Short mmCIF file of C-alpha atoms in Angstrom, two decimals:
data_model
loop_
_atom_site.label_atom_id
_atom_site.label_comp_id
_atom_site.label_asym_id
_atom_site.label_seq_id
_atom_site.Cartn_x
_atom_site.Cartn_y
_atom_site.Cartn_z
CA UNK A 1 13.17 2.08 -18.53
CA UNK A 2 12.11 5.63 -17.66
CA UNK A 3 9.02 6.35 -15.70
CA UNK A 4 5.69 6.15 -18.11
CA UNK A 5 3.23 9.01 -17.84
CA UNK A 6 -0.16 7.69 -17.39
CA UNK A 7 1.44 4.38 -15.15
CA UNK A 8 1.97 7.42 -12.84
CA UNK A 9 -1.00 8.84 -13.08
CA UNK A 10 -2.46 5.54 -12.46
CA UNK A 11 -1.00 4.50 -9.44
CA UNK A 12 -1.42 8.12 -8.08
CA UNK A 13 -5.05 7.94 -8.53
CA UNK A 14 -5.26 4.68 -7.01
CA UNK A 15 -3.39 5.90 -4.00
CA UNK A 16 -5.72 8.82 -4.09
CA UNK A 17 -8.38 6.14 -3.50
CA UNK A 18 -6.83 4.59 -0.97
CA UNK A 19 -6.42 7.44 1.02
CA UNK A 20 -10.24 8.44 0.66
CA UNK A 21 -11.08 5.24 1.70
CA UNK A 22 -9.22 5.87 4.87
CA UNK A 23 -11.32 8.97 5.47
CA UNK A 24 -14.20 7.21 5.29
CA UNK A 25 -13.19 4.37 7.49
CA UNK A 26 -12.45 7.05 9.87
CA UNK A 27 -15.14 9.06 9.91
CA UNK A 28 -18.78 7.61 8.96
CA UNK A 29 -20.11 11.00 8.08
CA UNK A 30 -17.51 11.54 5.61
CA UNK A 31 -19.03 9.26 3.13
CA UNK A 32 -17.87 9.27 -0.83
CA UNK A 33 -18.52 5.63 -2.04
CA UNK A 34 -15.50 4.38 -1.66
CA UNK A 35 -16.59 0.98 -0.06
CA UNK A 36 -17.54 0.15 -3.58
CA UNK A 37 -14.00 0.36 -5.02
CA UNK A 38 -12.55 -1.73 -2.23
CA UNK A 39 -12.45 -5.01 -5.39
CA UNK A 40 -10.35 -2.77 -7.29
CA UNK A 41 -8.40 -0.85 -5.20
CA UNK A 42 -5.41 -3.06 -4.18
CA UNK A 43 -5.67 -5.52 -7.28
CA UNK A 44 -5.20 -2.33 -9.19
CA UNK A 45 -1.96 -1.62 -7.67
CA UNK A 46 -0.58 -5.19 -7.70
CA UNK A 47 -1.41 -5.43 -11.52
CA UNK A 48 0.15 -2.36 -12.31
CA UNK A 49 3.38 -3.07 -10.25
CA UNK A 50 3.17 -6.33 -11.71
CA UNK A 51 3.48 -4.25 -15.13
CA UNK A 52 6.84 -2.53 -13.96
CA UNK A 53 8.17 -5.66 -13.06
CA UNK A 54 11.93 -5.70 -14.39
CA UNK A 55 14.96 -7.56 -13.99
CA UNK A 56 16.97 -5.47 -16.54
CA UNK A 57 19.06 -3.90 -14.28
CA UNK A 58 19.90 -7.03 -12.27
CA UNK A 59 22.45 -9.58 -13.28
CA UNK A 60 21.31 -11.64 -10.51
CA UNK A 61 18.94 -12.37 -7.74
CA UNK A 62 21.61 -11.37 -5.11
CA UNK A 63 21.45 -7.58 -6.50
CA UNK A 64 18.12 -7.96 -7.22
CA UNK A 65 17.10 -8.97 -3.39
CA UNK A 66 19.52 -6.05 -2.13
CA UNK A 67 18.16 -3.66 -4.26
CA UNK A 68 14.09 -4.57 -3.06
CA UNK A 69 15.24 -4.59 0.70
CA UNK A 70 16.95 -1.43 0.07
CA UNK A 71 14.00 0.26 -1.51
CA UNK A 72 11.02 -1.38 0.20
CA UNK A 73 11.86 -3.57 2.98
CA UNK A 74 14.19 -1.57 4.88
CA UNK A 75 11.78 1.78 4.56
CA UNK A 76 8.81 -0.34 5.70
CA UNK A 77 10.72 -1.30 8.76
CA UNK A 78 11.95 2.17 9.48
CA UNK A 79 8.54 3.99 8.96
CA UNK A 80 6.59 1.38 10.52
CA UNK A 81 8.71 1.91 14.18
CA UNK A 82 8.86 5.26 13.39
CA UNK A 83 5.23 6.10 13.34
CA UNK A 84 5.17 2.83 16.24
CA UNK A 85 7.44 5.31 18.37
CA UNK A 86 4.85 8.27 17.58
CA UNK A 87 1.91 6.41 17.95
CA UNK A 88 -0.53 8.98 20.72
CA UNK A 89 -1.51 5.30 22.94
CA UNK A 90 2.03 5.01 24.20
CA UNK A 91 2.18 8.17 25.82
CA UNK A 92 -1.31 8.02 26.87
CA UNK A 93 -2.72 4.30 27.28
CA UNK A 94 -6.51 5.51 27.84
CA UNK A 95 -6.69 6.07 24.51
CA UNK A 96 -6.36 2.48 23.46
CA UNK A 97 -9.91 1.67 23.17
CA UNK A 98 -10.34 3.86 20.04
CA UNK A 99 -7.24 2.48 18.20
CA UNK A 100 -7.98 0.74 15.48
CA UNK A 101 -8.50 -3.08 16.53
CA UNK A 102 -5.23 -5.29 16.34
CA UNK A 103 -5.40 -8.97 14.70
CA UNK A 104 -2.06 -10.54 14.70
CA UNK A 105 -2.40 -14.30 12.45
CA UNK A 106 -6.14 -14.51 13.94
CA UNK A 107 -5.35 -13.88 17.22
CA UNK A 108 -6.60 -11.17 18.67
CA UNK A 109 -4.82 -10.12 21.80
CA UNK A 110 -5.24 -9.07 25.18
CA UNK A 111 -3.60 -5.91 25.83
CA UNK A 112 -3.23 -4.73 29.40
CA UNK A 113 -0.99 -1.81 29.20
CA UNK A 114 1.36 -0.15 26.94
CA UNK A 115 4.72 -2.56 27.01
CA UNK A 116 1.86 -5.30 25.81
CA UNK A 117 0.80 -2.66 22.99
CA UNK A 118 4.23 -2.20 22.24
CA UNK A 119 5.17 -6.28 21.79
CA UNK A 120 2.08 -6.86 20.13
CA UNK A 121 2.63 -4.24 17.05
CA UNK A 122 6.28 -5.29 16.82
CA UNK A 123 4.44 -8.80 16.33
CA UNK A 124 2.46 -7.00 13.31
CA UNK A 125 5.53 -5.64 12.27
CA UNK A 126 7.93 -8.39 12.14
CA UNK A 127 5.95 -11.67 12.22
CA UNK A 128 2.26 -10.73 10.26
CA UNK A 129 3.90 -8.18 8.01
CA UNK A 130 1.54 -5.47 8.25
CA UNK A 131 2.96 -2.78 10.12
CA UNK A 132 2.47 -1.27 12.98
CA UNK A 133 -1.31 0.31 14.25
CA UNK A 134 0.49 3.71 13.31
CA UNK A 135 1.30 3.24 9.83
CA UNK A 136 -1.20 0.78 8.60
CA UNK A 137 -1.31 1.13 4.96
CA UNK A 138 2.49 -0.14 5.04
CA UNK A 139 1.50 -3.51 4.52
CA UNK A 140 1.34 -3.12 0.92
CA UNK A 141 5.46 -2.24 1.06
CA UNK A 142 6.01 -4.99 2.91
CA UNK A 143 3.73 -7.25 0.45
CA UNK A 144 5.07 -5.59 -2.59
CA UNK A 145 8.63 -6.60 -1.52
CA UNK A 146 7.33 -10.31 -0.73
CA UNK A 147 5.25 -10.85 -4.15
CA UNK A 148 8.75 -9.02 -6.33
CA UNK A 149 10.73 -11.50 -4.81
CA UNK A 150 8.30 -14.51 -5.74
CA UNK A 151 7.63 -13.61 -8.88
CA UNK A 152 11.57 -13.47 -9.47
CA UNK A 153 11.71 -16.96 -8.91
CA UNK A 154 8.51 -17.97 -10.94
CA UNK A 155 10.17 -16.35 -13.86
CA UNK A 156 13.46 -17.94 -12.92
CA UNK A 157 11.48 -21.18 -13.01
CA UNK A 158 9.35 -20.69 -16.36
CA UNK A 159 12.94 -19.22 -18.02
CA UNK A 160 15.28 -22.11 -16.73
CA UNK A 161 13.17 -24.76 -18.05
CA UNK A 162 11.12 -23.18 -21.00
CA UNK A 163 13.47 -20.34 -22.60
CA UNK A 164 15.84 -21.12 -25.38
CA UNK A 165 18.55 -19.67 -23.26
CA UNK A 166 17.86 -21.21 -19.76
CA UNK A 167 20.85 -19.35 -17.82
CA UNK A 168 19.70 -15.66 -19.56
CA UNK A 169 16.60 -13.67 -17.67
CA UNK A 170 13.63 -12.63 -19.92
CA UNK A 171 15.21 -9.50 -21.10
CA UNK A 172 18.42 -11.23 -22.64
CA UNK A 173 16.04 -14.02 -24.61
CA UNK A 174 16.18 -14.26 -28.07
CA UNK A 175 13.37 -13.34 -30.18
CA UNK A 176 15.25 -14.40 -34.06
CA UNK A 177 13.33 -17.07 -34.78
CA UNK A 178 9.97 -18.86 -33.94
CA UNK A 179 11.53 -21.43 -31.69
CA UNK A 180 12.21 -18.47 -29.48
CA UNK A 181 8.93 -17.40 -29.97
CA UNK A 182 7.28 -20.73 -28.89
CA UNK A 183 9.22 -20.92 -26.10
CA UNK A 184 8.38 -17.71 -24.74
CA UNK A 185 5.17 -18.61 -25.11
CA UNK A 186 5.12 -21.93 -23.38
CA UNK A 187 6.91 -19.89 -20.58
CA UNK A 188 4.53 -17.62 -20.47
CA UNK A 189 1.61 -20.19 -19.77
CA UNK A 190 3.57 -21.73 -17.13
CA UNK A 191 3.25 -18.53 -15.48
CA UNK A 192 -0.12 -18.20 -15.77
CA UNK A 193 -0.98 -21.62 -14.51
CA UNK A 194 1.06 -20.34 -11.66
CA UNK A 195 -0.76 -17.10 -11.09
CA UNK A 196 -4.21 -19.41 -10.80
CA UNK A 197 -2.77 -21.80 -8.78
CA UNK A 198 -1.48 -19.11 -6.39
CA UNK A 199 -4.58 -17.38 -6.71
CA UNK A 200 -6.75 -20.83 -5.40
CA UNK A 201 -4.08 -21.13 -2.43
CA UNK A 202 -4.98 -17.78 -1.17
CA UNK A 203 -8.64 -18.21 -1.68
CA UNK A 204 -8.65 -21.67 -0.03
CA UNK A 205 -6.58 -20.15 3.20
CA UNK A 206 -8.88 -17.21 3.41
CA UNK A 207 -12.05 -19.72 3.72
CA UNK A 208 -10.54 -21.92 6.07
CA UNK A 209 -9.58 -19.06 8.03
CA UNK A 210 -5.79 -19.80 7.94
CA UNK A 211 -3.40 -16.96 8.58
CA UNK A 212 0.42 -17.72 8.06
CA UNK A 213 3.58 -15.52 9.04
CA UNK A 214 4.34 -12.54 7.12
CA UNK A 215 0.71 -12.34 5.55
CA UNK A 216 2.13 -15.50 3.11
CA UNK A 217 -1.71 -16.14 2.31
CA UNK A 218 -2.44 -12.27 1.12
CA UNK A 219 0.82 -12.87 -0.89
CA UNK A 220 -0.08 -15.77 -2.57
CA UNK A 221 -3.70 -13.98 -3.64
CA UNK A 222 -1.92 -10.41 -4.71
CA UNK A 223 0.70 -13.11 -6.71
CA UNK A 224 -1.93 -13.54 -9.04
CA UNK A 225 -2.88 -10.17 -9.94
CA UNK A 226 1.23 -9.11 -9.75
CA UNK A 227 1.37 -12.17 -12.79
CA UNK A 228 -1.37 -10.70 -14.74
CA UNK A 229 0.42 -7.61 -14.93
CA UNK A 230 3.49 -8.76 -15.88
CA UNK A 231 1.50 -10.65 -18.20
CA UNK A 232 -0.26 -7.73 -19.93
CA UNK A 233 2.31 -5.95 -20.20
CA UNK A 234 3.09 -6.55 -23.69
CA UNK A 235 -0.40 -6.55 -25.23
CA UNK A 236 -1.12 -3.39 -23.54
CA UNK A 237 2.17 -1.17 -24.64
CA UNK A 238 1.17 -3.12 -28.32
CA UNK A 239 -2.52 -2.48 -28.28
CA UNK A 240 -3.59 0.75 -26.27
CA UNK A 241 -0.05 2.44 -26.53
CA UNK A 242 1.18 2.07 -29.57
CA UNK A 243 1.28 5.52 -31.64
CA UNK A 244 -0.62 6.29 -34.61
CA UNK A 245 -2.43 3.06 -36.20
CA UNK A 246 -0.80 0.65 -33.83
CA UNK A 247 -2.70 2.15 -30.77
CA UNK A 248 -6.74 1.79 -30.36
CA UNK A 249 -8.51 5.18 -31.17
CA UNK A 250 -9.20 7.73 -28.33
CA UNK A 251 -12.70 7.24 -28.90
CA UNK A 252 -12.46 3.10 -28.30
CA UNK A 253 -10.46 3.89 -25.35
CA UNK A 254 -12.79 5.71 -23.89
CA UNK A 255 -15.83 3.30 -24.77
CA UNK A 256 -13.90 0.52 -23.20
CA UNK A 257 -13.07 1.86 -20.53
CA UNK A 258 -17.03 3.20 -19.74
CA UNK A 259 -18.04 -0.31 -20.72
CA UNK A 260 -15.37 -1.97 -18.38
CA UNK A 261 -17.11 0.47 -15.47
CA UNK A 262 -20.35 -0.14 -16.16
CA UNK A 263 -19.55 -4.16 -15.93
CA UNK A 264 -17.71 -3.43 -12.30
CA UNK A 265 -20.79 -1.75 -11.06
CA UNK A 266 -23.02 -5.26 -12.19
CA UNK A 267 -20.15 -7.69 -10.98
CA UNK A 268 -19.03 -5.58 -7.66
CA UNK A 269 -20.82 -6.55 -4.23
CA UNK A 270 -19.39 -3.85 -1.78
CA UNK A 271 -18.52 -5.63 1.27
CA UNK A 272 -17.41 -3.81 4.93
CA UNK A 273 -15.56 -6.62 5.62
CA UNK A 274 -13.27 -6.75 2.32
CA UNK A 275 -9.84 -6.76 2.88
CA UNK A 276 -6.78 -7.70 0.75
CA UNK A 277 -4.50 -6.93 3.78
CA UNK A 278 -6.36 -9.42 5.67
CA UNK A 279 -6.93 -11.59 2.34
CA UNK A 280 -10.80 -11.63 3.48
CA UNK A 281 -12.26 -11.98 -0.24
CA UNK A 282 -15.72 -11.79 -0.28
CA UNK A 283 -18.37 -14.69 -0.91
CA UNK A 284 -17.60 -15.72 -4.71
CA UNK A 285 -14.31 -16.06 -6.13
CA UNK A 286 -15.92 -15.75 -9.51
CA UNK A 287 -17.53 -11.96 -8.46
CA UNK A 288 -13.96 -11.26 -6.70
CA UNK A 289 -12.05 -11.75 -10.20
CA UNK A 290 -14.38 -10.64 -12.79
CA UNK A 291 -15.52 -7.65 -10.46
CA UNK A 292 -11.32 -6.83 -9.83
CA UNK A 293 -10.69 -7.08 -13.79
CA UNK A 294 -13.35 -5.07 -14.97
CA UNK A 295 -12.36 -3.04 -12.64
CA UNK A 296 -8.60 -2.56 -13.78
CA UNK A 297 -9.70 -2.87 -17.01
CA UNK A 298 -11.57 0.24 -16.92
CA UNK A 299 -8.84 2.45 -14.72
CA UNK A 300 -6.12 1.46 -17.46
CA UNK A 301 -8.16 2.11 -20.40
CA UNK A 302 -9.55 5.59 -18.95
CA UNK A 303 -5.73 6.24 -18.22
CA UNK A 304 -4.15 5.51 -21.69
CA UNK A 305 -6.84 7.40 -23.13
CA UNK A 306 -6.08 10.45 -21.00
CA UNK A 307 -2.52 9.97 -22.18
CA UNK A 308 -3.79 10.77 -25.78
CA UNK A 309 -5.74 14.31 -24.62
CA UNK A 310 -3.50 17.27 -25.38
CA UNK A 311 -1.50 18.37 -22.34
CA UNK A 312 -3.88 21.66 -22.06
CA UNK A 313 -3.08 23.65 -19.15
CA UNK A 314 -5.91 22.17 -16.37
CA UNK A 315 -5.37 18.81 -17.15
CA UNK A 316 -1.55 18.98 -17.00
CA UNK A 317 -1.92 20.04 -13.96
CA UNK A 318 -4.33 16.97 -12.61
CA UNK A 319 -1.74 14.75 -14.60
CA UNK A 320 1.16 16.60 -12.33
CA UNK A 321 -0.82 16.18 -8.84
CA UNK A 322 -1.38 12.66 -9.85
CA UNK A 323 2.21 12.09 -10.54
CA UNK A 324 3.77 13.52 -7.30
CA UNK A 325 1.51 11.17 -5.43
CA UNK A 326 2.67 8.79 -7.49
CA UNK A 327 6.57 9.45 -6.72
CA UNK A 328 5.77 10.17 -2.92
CA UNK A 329 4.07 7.21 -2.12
CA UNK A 330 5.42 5.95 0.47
CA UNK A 331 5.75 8.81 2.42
CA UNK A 332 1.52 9.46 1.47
CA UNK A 333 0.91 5.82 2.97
CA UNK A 334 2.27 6.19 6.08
CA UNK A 335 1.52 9.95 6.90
CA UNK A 336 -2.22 10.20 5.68
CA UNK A 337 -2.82 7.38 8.08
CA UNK A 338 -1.33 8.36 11.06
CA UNK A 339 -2.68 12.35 10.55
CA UNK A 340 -6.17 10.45 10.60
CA UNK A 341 -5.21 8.19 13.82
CA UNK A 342 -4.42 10.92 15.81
CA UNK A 343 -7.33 12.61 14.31
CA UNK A 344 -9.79 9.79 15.07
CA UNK A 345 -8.02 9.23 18.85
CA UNK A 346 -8.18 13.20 19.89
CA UNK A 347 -10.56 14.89 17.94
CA UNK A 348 -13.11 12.06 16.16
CA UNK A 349 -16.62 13.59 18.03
CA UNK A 350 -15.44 17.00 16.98
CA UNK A 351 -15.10 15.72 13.25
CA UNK A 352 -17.28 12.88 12.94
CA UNK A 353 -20.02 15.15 12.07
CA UNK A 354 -22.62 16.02 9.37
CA UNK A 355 -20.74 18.12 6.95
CA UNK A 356 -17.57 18.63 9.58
CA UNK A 357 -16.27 15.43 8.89
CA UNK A 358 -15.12 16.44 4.81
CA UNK A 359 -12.71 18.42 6.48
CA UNK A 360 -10.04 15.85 7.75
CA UNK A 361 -9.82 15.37 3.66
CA UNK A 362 -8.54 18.97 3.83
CA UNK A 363 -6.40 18.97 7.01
CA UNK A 364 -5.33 15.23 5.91
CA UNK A 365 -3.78 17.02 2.16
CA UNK A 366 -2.50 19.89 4.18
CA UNK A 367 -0.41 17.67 6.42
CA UNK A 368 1.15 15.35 4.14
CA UNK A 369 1.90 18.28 1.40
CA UNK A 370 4.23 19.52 4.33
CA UNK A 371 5.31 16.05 5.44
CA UNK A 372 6.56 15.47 1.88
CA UNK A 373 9.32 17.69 1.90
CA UNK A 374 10.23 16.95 5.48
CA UNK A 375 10.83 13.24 4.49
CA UNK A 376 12.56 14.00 0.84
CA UNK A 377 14.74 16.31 2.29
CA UNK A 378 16.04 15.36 5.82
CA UNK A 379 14.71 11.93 6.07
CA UNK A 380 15.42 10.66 2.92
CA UNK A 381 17.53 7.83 4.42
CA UNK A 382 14.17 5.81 5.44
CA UNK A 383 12.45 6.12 2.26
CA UNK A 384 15.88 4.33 0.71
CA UNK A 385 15.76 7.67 -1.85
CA UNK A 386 18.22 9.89 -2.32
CA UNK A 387 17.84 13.68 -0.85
CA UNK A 388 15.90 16.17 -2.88
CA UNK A 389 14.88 19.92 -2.42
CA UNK A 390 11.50 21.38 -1.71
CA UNK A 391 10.95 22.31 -4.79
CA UNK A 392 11.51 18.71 -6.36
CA UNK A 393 9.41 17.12 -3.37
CA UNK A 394 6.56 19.07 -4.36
CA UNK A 395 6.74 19.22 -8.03
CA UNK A 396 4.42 18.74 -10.31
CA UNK A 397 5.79 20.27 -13.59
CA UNK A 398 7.08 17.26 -14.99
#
């Protein structure tokens, strides 16, 4: 399947998000609201990959499996020691005490000197699964690999014992006749049971304060959202995407989506402590779903109805600048967070200032537009991409 417009645009904006966030975590004065997207953020991303979940081009799980390490798994290892062996506190250990703090499975260590900084993100790394203090944001690689690889085997599971054709993977089941359909169905259900009982693992873990190796309790939350993509898939290519009379008006698409916001604003409780890296949920399970729903609900409706605006010259452009985040993610993640580190352990009572601090937004775009091609062209090899030219890195034509 080829890449789908506004499902770029989506995830770009998203990442756009989570990148503002960032700002603001690093810099109080920079303030833009983002606190109150932190429900939909993340859950936003897993649903939507969770949407692109295929196994088309996999005869098995063995390909499968070497394809995700080679895509996701080996980058995140790669960029995470990279931007480890870059980190400013290893070349000058008094700067430790403004690092961000380091929580390895609730423990909280005692660092004395840099070979103990060192162990200790190689711990985050390789045993918590969220990357080192330099490149932060690469837990959600490392996730995304874990939750793809679960999900294969839930589907595995609900196909093997529900599908007509138990040794075939969902895209080689029949659809001829209504057996077929009822068994997709039933195998579909099974699924969703799954997703909810996932979903109550995670949420029991994070109130009992349980933290398990390779973030298996964040997994087991983002599982949920990752199945109700998957999920949606079909109702929303059916129902918002369909051309002419099979697809919902412009004009409902819009008033859903405004509705859909309007709900996250009543349901959402922002919360400094929300984390789905560190599965910390909030208060209510109730608010956390209903709040992260509406929330999606509304960023896929606004997107499919942007889809529908003619391609005018201004908004191609946003559409284009979305995209290109969208293809350079990973290199985004990991850049725009260690630009701000080094920004927040050098400079942060130059910038953390009234009006002074907006400007590591611009310094922050400035960097990573010029990372981009650096890591598409010459260090393609830990991105698990193939090379491509400046021109390509940077496009945003198509």
């Amino acid at each position: 399947m080829g890449r789908i417009g506004w499902i770029d645009e989506f995830k770009g904006f998203v990442l756009l998000l989570v990148c503002l966030y960032h700002v603001e975590q690093s810099f109080s004065y920079a303030q833009m609201g983002t606190l109150h997207l932190s429900a939909l953020r993340m859950s936003a991303f897993f649903f939507i990959s969770g949407m692109l979940f295929s196994t088309r081009r996999f005869p098995d799980f063995k390909s499968y499996l070497v394809h995700k390490t080679r895509v996701l798994l080996i980058p995140y290892i790669l960029l995470s020691l990279l931007f480890l062996a870059l980190d400013p506190v290893i070349y000058n250990f008094d700067l430790f005490p403004k690092a961000p703090r380091m929580t390895v499975m609730n423990i909280r260590p005692e660092i004395a000197g840099v070979w103990d900084y060192i162990y200790w993100n190689l711990a985050k790394i390789f045993i918590a699964g969220k990357s080192s203090i330099g490149s932060g944001p690469l837990w959600f690689v490392f996730t995304l690999y874990s939750v793809s690889l679960m999900f294969y085997g839930v589907q595995w599971v609900a196909i093997h014992f529900f599908s007509q054709t138990r040794k075939e993977m969902p895209h080689q089941v029949r659809h001829d006749n209504k057996k077929a359909e009822k068994t997709e169905s039933v195998s579909k259900l099974f699924i969703a049971v799954f997703a909810i009982i996932s979903l109550a693992g995670g949420w029991f873990l994070y109130k009992n304060h349980i933290r398990l190796p390779l973030g298996i309790e964040r997994d087991l939350t983002v599982l949920f959202f990752f199945a109700c993509g998957w999920l949606s898939k079909d109702p929303i290519r059916n129902t918002l995407c369909g051309k002419g009379k099979k697809g919902i008006p412009w004009s409902l698409a819009v008033a859903t989506s405004f509705t859909a916001f309007i709900l996250y604003a009543a349901f959402e409780v922002p919360d400094p402590n929300f984390s789905i890296m560190n599965n910390i949920l909030g208060k209510s399970l109730p608010i956390f779903i209903a709040s992260s729903f509406f929330g999606i609900a509304g960023l896929v409706t606004a997107f499919v109805a942007a889809d529908k605006i003619p391609n005018i010259a201004p908004i191609r452009t946003v559409k284009g600048i979305l995209r290109n985040i969208s293809r350079n993610a990973l290199v985004i993640l990991a850049v725009h967070w260690y630009i701000l580190l080094v920004m927040r352990l050098l400079f942060r009572s130059t910038f953390n200032q009234p009006g002074i601090a907006y400007l590591s937004i611009a310094i922050v775009t400035a960097g990573v537009i010029a990372a981009i091609p650096l890591f598409r062209c010459k260090l393609y090899k830990l991105l698990g991409k193939q090379p491509a030219s400046v021109r390509e890195s940077l496009n945003i034509r198509d």
